[in-house]
Amino acid sequence: MASRSTAPEKRPGFFSQIRSLYTFTRSEFRWLPWALIGALLLGVALGVGLGFLVPPVEIWSVILWGVSGLLMGFLFAMILLTRLSTRVMYKKLDGMPGATGHILSTGLGRSWVTSDMPVGVNPRTQDAVYRAVGRGGVVIIGEGARGRLTRLVNDERKKVARVASGINIEVLYVGEGEGDVHISKLAKTIKALPKTVDRATLAAVVKRIDSVSQSVTSLPIPKGIDPTRARAPRPR
């Protein structure tokens, strides 16, 4: 009888993650290799230029500055790669059911309490409502056709208002119509809300909302997105 392995799953190495990130981004931007090479050369040029400007102007000094420039160029390339991969991620997520939950669970950080699962969903149309609770209050986010979301949004607003009296409740709709928030700006929009709730009150509000929240885990999850595959791989 073969023994079952108890060794922990090996996580991808740094260079493996870089390669995955590069492949993911190059699928959309074919000119990516030239942009990365340009970023490296720019860093080297800046380093060598400083080597000739900062005394003492010696060969060893220019070489050291060139090496520093190479590291700086690598940093430029990584920043460029990360930003472009983020653009690709948002483009792939745009319009996909469940994209809002993915952004909320990965883009708001620890200062907001949220989940990639909706708090309300219409199984027939896949319209869904999500909720985020933080120092900026309670944010209810609708994903789908605004007209069909009215009942779901109002039900969630009333439920929150019953247990979070005096707390600011903000309603956002994800989309491209007038007054909607594009998926790429959702996390930024929520983070920009003024902080009107202190930490002690926030903890109490989260508990009260959780206590009255109706579980939707038994309802069908919106199809069309696998968060583990839609997210751009990032180097650690």
PDB file of C-alpha atoms in Angstrom:
ATOM      1  CA  MET A   1       0.000   0.000   0.000  1.00  0.00           C
ATOM      2  CA  ALA A   2       1.503   3.290  -1.088  1.00  0.00           C
ATOM      3  CA  SER A   3       2.032   5.782   1.652  1.00  0.00           C
ATOM      4  CA  ARG A   4       0.294   9.108   1.326  1.00  0.00           C
ATOM      5  CA  SER A   5       2.645  12.056   1.011  1.00  0.00           C
ATOM      6  CA  THR A   6       2.381  14.691   3.707  1.00  0.00           C
ATOM      7  CA  ALA A   7       4.847  17.104   2.140  1.00  0.00           C
ATOM      8  CA  PRO A   8       3.401  20.585   1.617  1.00  0.00           C
ATOM      9  CA  GLU A   9       2.643  21.671  -1.921  1.00  0.00           C
ATOM     10  CA  LYS A  10       5.644  23.420  -3.432  1.00  0.00           C
ATOM     11  CA  ARG A  11       4.884  27.001  -4.361  1.00  0.00           C
ATOM     12  CA  PRO A  12       6.139  28.439  -7.661  1.00  0.00           C
ATOM     13  CA  GLY A  13       9.531  30.112  -7.453  1.00  0.00           C
ATOM     14  CA  PHE A  14      10.191  33.773  -8.141  1.00  0.00           C
ATOM     15  CA  PHE A  15      11.374  33.305 -11.729  1.00  0.00           C
ATOM     16  CA  SER A  16       8.530  30.895 -12.428  1.00  0.00           C
ATOM     17  CA  GLN A  17       6.057  33.554 -11.340  1.00  0.00           C
ATOM     18  CA  ILE A  18       7.813  36.171 -13.457  1.00  0.00           C
ATOM     19  CA  ARG A  19       7.549  33.876 -16.469  1.00  0.00           C
ATOM     20  CA  SER A  20       3.832  33.308 -15.829  1.00  0.00           C
ATOM     21  CA  LEU A  21       3.261  37.037 -15.443  1.00  0.00           C
ATOM     22  CA  TYR A  22       5.147  37.712 -18.673  1.00  0.00           C
ATOM     23  CA  THR A  23       3.165  35.083 -20.613  1.00  0.00           C
ATOM     24  CA  PHE A  24      -0.124  36.373 -19.229  1.00  0.00           C
ATOM     25  CA  THR A  25       0.659  39.962 -20.245  1.00  0.00           C
ATOM     26  CA  ARG A  26       2.250  39.217 -23.635  1.00  0.00           C
ATOM     27  CA  SER A  27      -0.968  37.498 -24.730  1.00  0.00           C
ATOM     28  CA  GLU A  28      -2.471  40.994 -24.964  1.00  0.00           C
ATOM     29  CA  PHE A  29       0.586  43.194 -25.611  1.00  0.00           C
ATOM     30  CA  ARG A  30       2.772  41.617 -28.293  1.00  0.00           C
ATOM     31  CA  TRP A  31       5.263  44.491 -28.031  1.00  0.00           C
ATOM     32  CA  LEU A  32       5.970  43.685 -24.383  1.00  0.00           C
ATOM     33  CA  PRO A  33       9.498  42.217 -24.944  1.00  0.00           C
ATOM     34  CA  TRP A  34      10.683  45.430 -26.613  1.00  0.00           C
ATOM     35  CA  ALA A  35       9.168  47.568 -23.863  1.00  0.00           C
ATOM     36  CA  LEU A  36      10.944  45.558 -21.173  1.00  0.00           C
ATOM     37  CA  ILE A  37      14.259  45.724 -23.031  1.00  0.00           C
ATOM     38  CA  GLY A  38      13.782  49.474 -23.396  1.00  0.00           C
ATOM     39  CA  ALA A  39      13.181  49.813 -19.638  1.00  0.00           C
ATOM     40  CA  LEU A  40      16.393  47.900 -18.913  1.00  0.00           C
ATOM     41  CA  LEU A  41      18.426  49.976 -21.365  1.00  0.00           C
ATOM     42  CA  LEU A  42      16.976  53.172 -19.926  1.00  0.00           C
ATOM     43  CA  GLY A  43      18.127  52.174 -16.454  1.00  0.00           C
ATOM     44  CA  VAL A  44      21.619  51.300 -17.693  1.00  0.00           C
ATOM     45  CA  ALA A  45      21.863  54.579 -19.625  1.00  0.00           C
ATOM     46  CA  LEU A  46      20.854  56.568 -16.544  1.00  0.00           C
ATOM     47  CA  GLY A  47      23.391  54.692 -14.426  1.00  0.00           C
ATOM     48  CA  VAL A  48      26.267  55.179 -16.855  1.00  0.00           C
ATOM     49  CA  GLY A  49      25.308  58.830 -17.319  1.00  0.00           C
ATOM     50  CA  LEU A  50      25.490  59.392 -13.587  1.00  0.00           C
ATOM     51  CA  GLY A  51      28.845  57.624 -13.579  1.00  0.00           C
ATOM     52  CA  PHE A  52      30.240  60.303 -15.888  1.00  0.00           C
ATOM     53  CA  LEU A  53      28.616  63.149 -13.975  1.00  0.00           C
ATOM     54  CA  VAL A  54      29.357  62.208 -10.357  1.00  0.00           C
ATOM     55  CA  PRO A  55      33.037  62.526  -9.361  1.00  0.00           C
ATOM     56  CA  PRO A  56      35.373  60.787  -9.259  1.00  0.00           C
ATOM     57  CA  VAL A  57      35.003  59.889 -12.930  1.00  0.00           C
ATOM     58  CA  GLU A  58      36.890  56.606 -12.979  1.00  0.00           C
ATOM     59  CA  ILE A  59      36.349  53.352 -14.846  1.00  0.00           C
ATOM     60  CA  TRP A  60      35.427  51.470 -11.673  1.00  0.00           C
ATOM     61  CA  SER A  61      32.966  54.231 -10.731  1.00  0.00           C
ATOM     62  CA  VAL A  62      31.275  54.146 -14.134  1.00  0.00           C
ATOM     63  CA  ILE A  63      31.019  50.333 -13.944  1.00  0.00           C
ATOM     64  CA  LEU A  64      29.447  50.490 -10.481  1.00  0.00           C
ATOM     65  CA  TRP A  65      26.998  53.119 -11.633  1.00  0.00           C
ATOM     66  CA  GLY A  66      26.215  50.979 -14.687  1.00  0.00           C
ATOM     67  CA  VAL A  67      25.445  47.971 -12.475  1.00  0.00           C
ATOM     68  CA  SER A  68      23.229  50.185 -10.318  1.00  0.00           C
ATOM     69  CA  GLY A  69      21.528  51.383 -13.488  1.00  0.00           C
ATOM     70  CA  LEU A  70      20.923  47.780 -14.547  1.00  0.00           C
ATOM     71  CA  LEU A  71      19.175  47.091 -11.232  1.00  0.00           C
ATOM     72  CA  MET A  72      17.183  50.291 -11.676  1.00  0.00           C
ATOM     73  CA  GLY A  73      16.244  49.194 -15.195  1.00  0.00           C
ATOM     74  CA  PHE A  74      15.082  45.835 -13.843  1.00  0.00           C
ATOM     75  CA  LEU A  75      12.894  47.714 -11.367  1.00  0.00           C
ATOM     76  CA  PHE A  76      11.459  49.845 -14.191  1.00  0.00           C
ATOM     77  CA  ALA A  77      10.717  46.692 -16.183  1.00  0.00           C
ATOM     78  CA  MET A  78       8.976  45.036 -13.220  1.00  0.00           C
ATOM     79  CA  ILE A  79       6.815  48.100 -12.588  1.00  0.00           C
ATOM     80  CA  LEU A  80       5.874  48.227 -16.280  1.00  0.00           C
ATOM     81  CA  LEU A  81       5.109  44.506 -16.356  1.00  0.00           C
ATOM     82  CA  THR A  82       2.940  44.699 -13.238  1.00  0.00           C
ATOM     83  CA  ARG A  83       0.926  47.652 -14.490  1.00  0.00           C
ATOM     84  CA  LEU A  84       0.364  46.131 -17.908  1.00  0.00           C
ATOM     85  CA  SER A  85      -0.662  42.800 -16.375  1.00  0.00           C
ATOM     86  CA  THR A  86      -3.198  44.656 -14.216  1.00  0.00           C
ATOM     87  CA  ARG A  87      -4.667  46.230 -17.352  1.00  0.00           C
ATOM     88  CA  VAL A  88      -4.920  42.817 -18.982  1.00  0.00           C
ATOM     89  CA  MET A  89      -6.609  41.399 -15.884  1.00  0.00           C
ATOM     90  CA  TYR A  90      -9.255  44.134 -15.835  1.00  0.00           C
ATOM     91  CA  LYS A  91      -9.862  43.689 -19.554  1.00  0.00           C
ATOM     92  CA  LYS A  92     -10.451  39.964 -19.116  1.00  0.00           C
ATOM     93  CA  LEU A  93     -12.706  40.525 -16.098  1.00  0.00           C
ATOM     94  CA  ASP A  94     -14.774  43.279 -17.698  1.00  0.00           C
ATOM     95  CA  GLY A  95     -18.355  42.115 -18.155  1.00  0.00           C
ATOM     96  CA  MET A  96     -17.841  38.659 -16.636  1.00  0.00           C
ATOM     97  CA  PRO A  97     -20.297  37.518 -13.937  1.00  0.00           C
ATOM     98  CA  GLY A  98     -18.504  37.311 -10.595  1.00  0.00           C
ATOM     99  CA  ALA A  99     -15.815  39.853 -11.520  1.00  0.00           C
ATOM    100  CA  THR A 100     -16.995  42.251  -8.808  1.00  0.00           C
ATOM    101  CA  GLY A 101     -16.499  39.669  -6.083  1.00  0.00           C
ATOM    102  CA  HIS A 102     -12.988  38.959  -7.319  1.00  0.00           C
ATOM    103  CA  ILE A 103     -12.039  42.645  -7.225  1.00  0.00           C
ATOM    104  CA  LEU A 104     -13.556  43.168  -3.779  1.00  0.00           C
ATOM    105  CA  SER A 105     -11.788  40.175  -2.243  1.00  0.00           C
ATOM    106  CA  THR A 106      -8.386  40.999  -3.720  1.00  0.00           C
ATOM    107  CA  GLY A 107      -8.276  44.758  -4.183  1.00  0.00           C
ATOM    108  CA  LEU A 108      -9.513  46.364  -0.963  1.00  0.00           C
ATOM    109  CA  GLY A 109      -7.034  45.023   1.563  1.00  0.00           C
ATOM    110  CA  ARG A 110      -7.638  44.273   5.216  1.00  0.00           C
ATOM    111  CA  SER A 111      -9.314  47.569   6.015  1.00  0.00           C
ATOM    112  CA  TRP A 112     -12.513  46.383   4.328  1.00  0.00           C
ATOM    113  CA  VAL A 113     -14.597  43.323   5.177  1.00  0.00           C
ATOM    114  CA  THR A 114     -15.987  41.704   2.056  1.00  0.00           C
ATOM    115  CA  SER A 115     -16.187  38.424   0.155  1.00  0.00           C
ATOM    116  CA  ASP A 116     -16.043  37.133  -3.387  1.00  0.00           C
ATOM    117  CA  MET A 117     -19.519  35.633  -2.816  1.00  0.00           C
ATOM    118  CA  PRO A 118     -22.581  37.837  -3.446  1.00  0.00           C
ATOM    119  CA  VAL A 119     -25.005  38.673  -0.635  1.00  0.00           C
ATOM    120  CA  GLY A 120     -27.877  38.578  -3.087  1.00  0.00           C
ATOM    121  CA  VAL A 121     -28.205  36.947  -6.480  1.00  0.00           C
ATOM    122  CA  ASN A 122     -30.785  36.295  -9.179  1.00  0.00           C
ATOM    123  CA  PRO A 123     -30.059  32.736 -10.405  1.00  0.00           C
ATOM    124  CA  ARG A 124     -31.959  33.289 -13.635  1.00  0.00           C
ATOM    125  CA  THR A 125     -30.266  36.483 -14.826  1.00  0.00           C
ATOM    126  CA  GLN A 126     -27.011  36.131 -12.810  1.00  0.00           C
ATOM    127  CA  ASP A 127     -27.451  39.697 -11.544  1.00  0.00           C
ATOM    128  CA  ALA A 128     -25.754  39.926  -8.159  1.00  0.00           C
ATOM    129  CA  VAL A 129     -25.287  42.276  -5.220  1.00  0.00           C
ATOM    130  CA  TYR A 130     -22.092  42.432  -3.179  1.00  0.00           C
ATOM    131  CA  ARG A 131     -21.300  44.223   0.061  1.00  0.00           C
ATOM    132  CA  ALA A 132     -18.183  45.806   1.522  1.00  0.00           C
ATOM    133  CA  VAL A 133     -17.938  47.154   5.079  1.00  0.00           C
ATOM    134  CA  GLY A 134     -15.151  49.475   6.161  1.00  0.00           C
ATOM    135  CA  ARG A 135     -14.201  52.838   7.625  1.00  0.00           C
ATOM    136  CA  GLY A 136     -16.073  54.465   4.746  1.00  0.00           C
ATOM    137  CA  GLY A 137     -19.323  52.814   5.793  1.00  0.00           C
ATOM    138  CA  VAL A 138     -21.266  50.106   4.016  1.00  0.00           C
ATOM    139  CA  VAL A 139     -20.980  49.879   0.246  1.00  0.00           C
ATOM    140  CA  ILE A 140     -23.554  47.896  -1.714  1.00  0.00           C
ATOM    141  CA  ILE A 141     -22.368  47.017  -5.211  1.00  0.00           C
ATOM    142  CA  GLY A 142     -24.696  45.883  -7.965  1.00  0.00           C
ATOM    143  CA  GLU A 143     -23.412  43.779 -10.855  1.00  0.00           C
ATOM    144  CA  GLY A 144     -25.712  43.401 -13.817  1.00  0.00           C
ATOM    145  CA  ALA A 145     -28.551  45.381 -15.402  1.00  0.00           C
ATOM    146  CA  ARG A 146     -29.401  48.307 -13.134  1.00  0.00           C
ATOM    147  CA  GLY A 147     -33.154  47.956 -13.742  1.00  0.00           C
ATOM    148  CA  ARG A 148     -33.169  44.325 -12.656  1.00  0.00           C
ATOM    149  CA  LEU A 149     -31.006  45.062  -9.613  1.00  0.00           C
ATOM    150  CA  THR A 150     -33.452  47.475  -7.975  1.00  0.00           C
ATOM    151  CA  ARG A 151     -35.141  44.903  -5.760  1.00  0.00           C
ATOM    152  CA  LEU A 152     -31.931  43.153  -4.727  1.00  0.00           C
ATOM    153  CA  VAL A 153     -30.216  46.443  -3.894  1.00  0.00           C
ATOM    154  CA  ASN A 154     -33.208  47.804  -1.948  1.00  0.00           C
ATOM    155  CA  ASP A 155     -33.538  44.580   0.055  1.00  0.00           C
ATOM    156  CA  GLU A 156     -29.870  44.708   1.024  1.00  0.00           C
ATOM    157  CA  ARG A 157     -30.033  48.415   1.858  1.00  0.00           C
ATOM    158  CA  LYS A 158     -33.034  47.889   4.172  1.00  0.00           C
ATOM    159  CA  LYS A 159     -31.362  44.932   5.866  1.00  0.00           C
ATOM    160  CA  VAL A 160     -28.203  46.913   6.548  1.00  0.00           C
ATOM    161  CA  ALA A 161     -30.109  50.019   7.677  1.00  0.00           C
ATOM    162  CA  ARG A 162     -31.956  48.000  10.335  1.00  0.00           C
ATOM    163  CA  VAL A 163     -28.751  47.009  12.125  1.00  0.00           C
ATOM    164  CA  ALA A 164     -26.416  49.857  11.167  1.00  0.00           C
ATOM    165  CA  SER A 165     -28.405  52.970  11.944  1.00  0.00           C
ATOM    166  CA  GLY A 166     -26.426  56.144  11.371  1.00  0.00           C
ATOM    167  CA  ILE A 167     -23.798  54.430   9.216  1.00  0.00           C
ATOM    168  CA  ASN A 168     -23.277  55.773   5.708  1.00  0.00           C
ATOM    169  CA  ILE A 169     -24.630  53.392   3.063  1.00  0.00           C
ATOM    170  CA  GLU A 170     -23.261  53.874  -0.440  1.00  0.00           C
ATOM    171  CA  VAL A 171     -24.676  52.147  -3.535  1.00  0.00           C
ATOM    172  CA  LEU A 172     -22.498  51.571  -6.596  1.00  0.00           C
ATOM    173  CA  TYR A 173     -23.257  49.883  -9.887  1.00  0.00           C
ATOM    174  CA  VAL A 174     -20.534  48.197 -11.899  1.00  0.00           C
ATOM    175  CA  GLY A 175     -20.791  48.835 -15.609  1.00  0.00           C
ATOM    176  CA  GLU A 176     -20.074  51.280 -18.399  1.00  0.00           C
ATOM    177  CA  GLY A 177     -23.302  53.279 -18.395  1.00  0.00           C
ATOM    178  CA  GLU A 178     -23.828  56.781 -17.092  1.00  0.00           C
ATOM    179  CA  GLY A 179     -23.260  56.865 -13.337  1.00  0.00           C
ATOM    180  CA  ASP A 180     -21.755  53.378 -13.311  1.00  0.00           C
ATOM    181  CA  VAL A 181     -18.295  52.529 -12.004  1.00  0.00           C
ATOM    182  CA  HIS A 182     -15.986  50.662 -14.352  1.00  0.00           C
ATOM    183  CA  ILE A 183     -14.619  47.433 -12.907  1.00  0.00           C
ATOM    184  CA  SER A 184     -11.056  48.802 -13.122  1.00  0.00           C
ATOM    185  CA  LYS A 185     -11.976  51.760 -10.881  1.00  0.00           C
ATOM    186  CA  LEU A 186     -14.145  49.910  -8.359  1.00  0.00           C
ATOM    187  CA  ALA A 187     -11.529  49.331  -5.659  1.00  0.00           C
ATOM    188  CA  LYS A 188     -10.160  52.873  -6.026  1.00  0.00           C
ATOM    189  CA  THR A 189     -13.654  54.374  -5.768  1.00  0.00           C
ATOM    190  CA  ILE A 190     -14.444  52.471  -2.573  1.00  0.00           C
ATOM    191  CA  LYS A 191     -11.099  53.309  -0.967  1.00  0.00           C
ATOM    192  CA  ALA A 192     -11.673  56.997  -1.740  1.00  0.00           C
ATOM    193  CA  LEU A 193     -14.829  57.169   0.403  1.00  0.00           C
ATOM    194  CA  PRO A 194     -14.375  59.445   3.438  1.00  0.00           C
ATOM    195  CA  LYS A 195     -13.681  57.584   6.676  1.00  0.00           C
ATOM    196  CA  THR A 196     -16.736  58.180   8.838  1.00  0.00           C
ATOM    197  CA  VAL A 197     -16.645  55.067  11.035  1.00  0.00           C
ATOM    198  CA  ASP A 198     -14.172  54.503  13.876  1.00  0.00           C
ATOM    199  CA  ARG A 199     -12.604  51.087  14.377  1.00  0.00           C
ATOM    200  CA  ALA A 200     -14.636  50.155  17.458  1.00  0.00           C
ATOM    201  CA  THR A 201     -17.919  51.003  15.750  1.00  0.00           C
ATOM    202  CA  LEU A 202     -16.809  49.184  12.604  1.00  0.00           C
ATOM    203  CA  ALA A 203     -16.238  45.922  14.496  1.00  0.00           C
ATOM    204  CA  ALA A 204     -19.711  46.147  16.041  1.00  0.00           C
ATOM    205  CA  VAL A 205     -21.337  46.942  12.693  1.00  0.00           C
ATOM    206  CA  VAL A 206     -19.649  43.986  10.999  1.00  0.00           C
ATOM    207  CA  LYS A 207     -20.941  41.635  13.710  1.00  0.00           C
ATOM    208  CA  ARG A 208     -24.495  42.964  13.493  1.00  0.00           C
ATOM    209  CA  ILE A 209     -24.575  42.748   9.716  1.00  0.00           C
ATOM    210  CA  ASP A 210     -23.159  39.229   9.741  1.00  0.00           C
ATOM    211  CA  SER A 211     -25.787  38.164  12.264  1.00  0.00           C
ATOM    212  CA  VAL A 212     -28.670  39.137   9.977  1.00  0.00           C
ATOM    213  CA  SER A 213     -27.093  38.274   6.651  1.00  0.00           C
ATOM    214  CA  GLN A 214     -28.958  35.668   4.732  1.00  0.00           C
ATOM    215  CA  SER A 215     -26.673  32.967   3.436  1.00  0.00           C
ATOM    216  CA  VAL A 216     -26.601  32.574  -0.324  1.00  0.00           C
ATOM    217  CA  THR A 217     -24.154  29.703  -0.372  1.00  0.00           C
ATOM    218  CA  SER A 218     -26.903  27.345  -1.470  1.00  0.00           C
ATOM    219  CA  LEU A 219     -27.693  29.469  -4.513  1.00  0.00           C
ATOM    220  CA  PRO A 220     -25.918  28.942  -7.838  1.00  0.00           C
ATOM    221  CA  ILE A 221     -22.650  30.847  -8.110  1.00  0.00           C
ATOM    222  CA  PRO A 222     -22.565  33.158 -11.156  1.00  0.00           C
ATOM    223  CA  LYS A 223     -20.811  31.344 -13.966  1.00  0.00           C
ATOM    224  CA  GLY A 224     -18.253  32.802 -16.280  1.00  0.00           C
ATOM    225  CA  ILE A 225     -15.246  33.457 -14.049  1.00  0.00           C
ATOM    226  CA  ASP A 226     -12.689  31.420 -12.225  1.00  0.00           C
ATOM    227  CA  PRO A 227     -10.975  33.884  -9.854  1.00  0.00           C
ATOM    228  CA  THR A 228      -7.882  31.711  -9.587  1.00  0.00           C
ATOM    229  CA  ARG A 229      -7.382  31.933 -13.333  1.00  0.00           C
ATOM    230  CA  ALA A 230      -8.592  35.465 -13.995  1.00  0.00           C
ATOM    231  CA  ARG A 231      -6.113  37.052 -11.618  1.00  0.00           C
ATOM    232  CA  ALA A 232      -2.842  38.152 -13.109  1.00  0.00           C
ATOM    233  CA  PRO A 233      -0.065  36.107 -11.487  1.00  0.00           C
ATOM    234  CA  ARG A 234       2.201  38.355  -9.440  1.00  0.00           C
ATOM    235  CA  PRO A 235       5.744  37.706  -8.290  1.00  0.00           C
ATOM    236  CA  ARG A 236       6.246  37.444  -4.532  1.00  0.00           C
TER     237      ARG A 236
END
